Short mmCIF file of C-alpha atoms in Angstrom, two decimals:
data_model
loop_
_atom_site.label_atom_id
_atom_site.label_comp_id
_atom_site.label_asym_id
_atom_site.label_seq_id
_atom_site.Cartn_x
_atom_site.Cartn_y
_atom_site.Cartn_z
CA UNK L 13 -27.29 4.30 -9.16
CA UNK L 14 -29.08 4.89 -5.89
CA UNK L 15 -27.46 6.51 -2.89
CA UNK L 16 -27.58 3.21 -0.95
CA UNK L 17 -25.76 1.35 -3.72
CA UNK L 18 -23.13 4.10 -3.95
CA UNK L 19 -22.52 3.99 -0.19
CA UNK L 20 -22.23 0.19 -0.28
CA UNK L 21 -19.76 0.43 -3.18
CA UNK L 22 -17.55 2.84 -1.21
CA UNK L 23 -17.61 0.52 1.83
CA UNK L 24 -16.66 -2.46 -0.36
CA UNK L 25 -13.77 -0.51 -1.89
CA UNK L 26 -12.61 0.65 1.53
CA UNK L 27 -12.59 -2.90 2.92
CA UNK L 28 -10.96 -4.33 -0.20
CA UNK L 29 -8.23 -1.68 -0.11
CA UNK L 30 -7.52 -2.38 3.57
CA UNK L 31 -7.18 -6.12 2.99
CA UNK L 32 -4.97 -5.59 -0.07
CA UNK L 33 -2.85 -3.03 1.81
CA UNK L 34 -2.23 -5.48 4.65
CA UNK L 35 -1.35 -8.25 2.18
CA UNK L 36 1.06 -6.06 0.20
CA UNK L 37 2.74 -4.78 3.38
CA UNK L 38 3.11 -8.43 4.44
CA UNK L 39 4.71 -9.29 1.12
CA UNK L 40 7.14 -6.40 1.57
CA UNK L 41 8.12 -7.71 5.00
CA UNK L 42 8.77 -11.26 3.77
CA UNK L 43 12.30 -10.22 2.85
CA UNK L 44 13.19 -10.43 6.54
CA UNK L 45 12.67 -14.20 6.47
CA UNK L 46 15.63 -14.88 4.18
CA UNK L 47 18.68 -12.86 5.29
CA UNK L 48 20.73 -12.58 2.09
CA UNK L 49 18.00 -13.08 -0.47
CA UNK L 50 16.00 -10.33 1.22
CA UNK L 51 17.95 -7.54 -0.42
CA UNK L 52 17.53 -9.05 -3.87
CA UNK L 53 13.82 -9.54 -3.32
CA UNK L 54 13.49 -5.90 -2.21
CA UNK L 55 15.07 -4.74 -5.47
CA UNK L 56 12.48 -6.77 -7.37
CA UNK L 57 9.55 -5.88 -5.09
CA UNK L 58 10.20 -2.09 -4.89
CA UNK L 59 9.06 -1.13 -8.42
CA UNK L 60 6.17 -3.61 -8.30
CA UNK L 61 4.98 -2.18 -4.98
CA UNK L 62 5.26 1.37 -6.32
CA UNK L 63 3.12 0.56 -9.34
CA UNK L 64 0.53 -1.32 -7.28
CA UNK L 65 0.18 1.52 -4.79
CA UNK L 66 -0.17 4.07 -7.61
CA UNK L 67 -3.01 2.03 -9.12
CA UNK L 68 -4.77 1.41 -5.83
CA UNK L 69 -4.79 5.04 -4.73
CA UNK L 70 -5.37 7.44 -7.60
CA UNK L 71 -4.17 11.02 -7.93
CA UNK L 72 -1.54 12.74 -5.85
CA UNK L 73 -1.91 10.30 -2.95
CA UNK L 74 -1.12 7.36 -5.23
CA UNK L 75 1.78 9.09 -6.95
CA UNK L 76 3.45 10.21 -3.72
CA UNK L 77 2.70 6.90 -1.99
CA UNK L 78 4.04 4.92 -4.95
CA UNK L 79 7.28 6.89 -4.91
CA UNK L 80 7.62 6.54 -1.12
CA UNK L 81 7.02 2.78 -1.11
CA UNK L 82 9.55 2.40 -3.94
CA UNK L 83 12.24 4.29 -2.01
CA UNK L 84 11.29 2.66 1.31
CA UNK L 85 11.63 -0.86 -0.11
CA UNK L 86 15.04 -0.07 -1.61
CA UNK L 87 16.47 1.49 1.56
CA UNK L 88 18.02 -1.13 3.83
CA UNK L 89 16.62 -1.21 7.33
CA UNK L 90 13.43 0.79 6.79
CA UNK L 91 11.42 -1.56 4.60
CA UNK L 92 9.41 -2.67 7.64
CA UNK L 93 7.28 0.51 7.40
CA UNK L 94 3.71 -0.45 6.38
CA UNK L 95 3.41 2.13 3.58
CA UNK L 96 0.31 0.60 1.99
CA UNK L 97 -1.55 0.60 5.31
CA UNK L 98 -0.41 4.13 6.15
CA UNK L 99 -1.71 5.25 2.74
CA UNK L 100 -5.03 3.53 3.48
CA UNK L 101 -5.27 5.30 6.85
CA UNK L 102 -4.52 8.64 5.21
CA UNK L 103 -7.00 8.06 2.38
CA UNK L 104 -9.95 6.70 4.34
CA UNK L 105 -9.54 8.08 7.87
CA UNK L 106 -7.56 11.33 7.72
CA UNK L 107 -8.28 12.80 4.28
CA UNK L 108 -12.04 12.12 4.42
CA UNK L 109 -12.54 14.32 7.50
#
């Protein structure tokens, strides 16, 4: 694998992860559209979101992020926090420096 191909692969992964993070944060916020069904959907979405985040971001970042998104989705009133996008920012903008 040449250096150019490796750099392109990292850029593709970075862009893909950003798009997926925005989509998954949007899915998590959909519970605000239906007042009473929102809580039930958060109970269903919380473990799914935790597993998805753990698979998207490997290692300690994924484990901690997965746990945080799980708790955040279950807690009433704070599930508007864009945990997937914050994890992306940490992984690709803060941690890489």
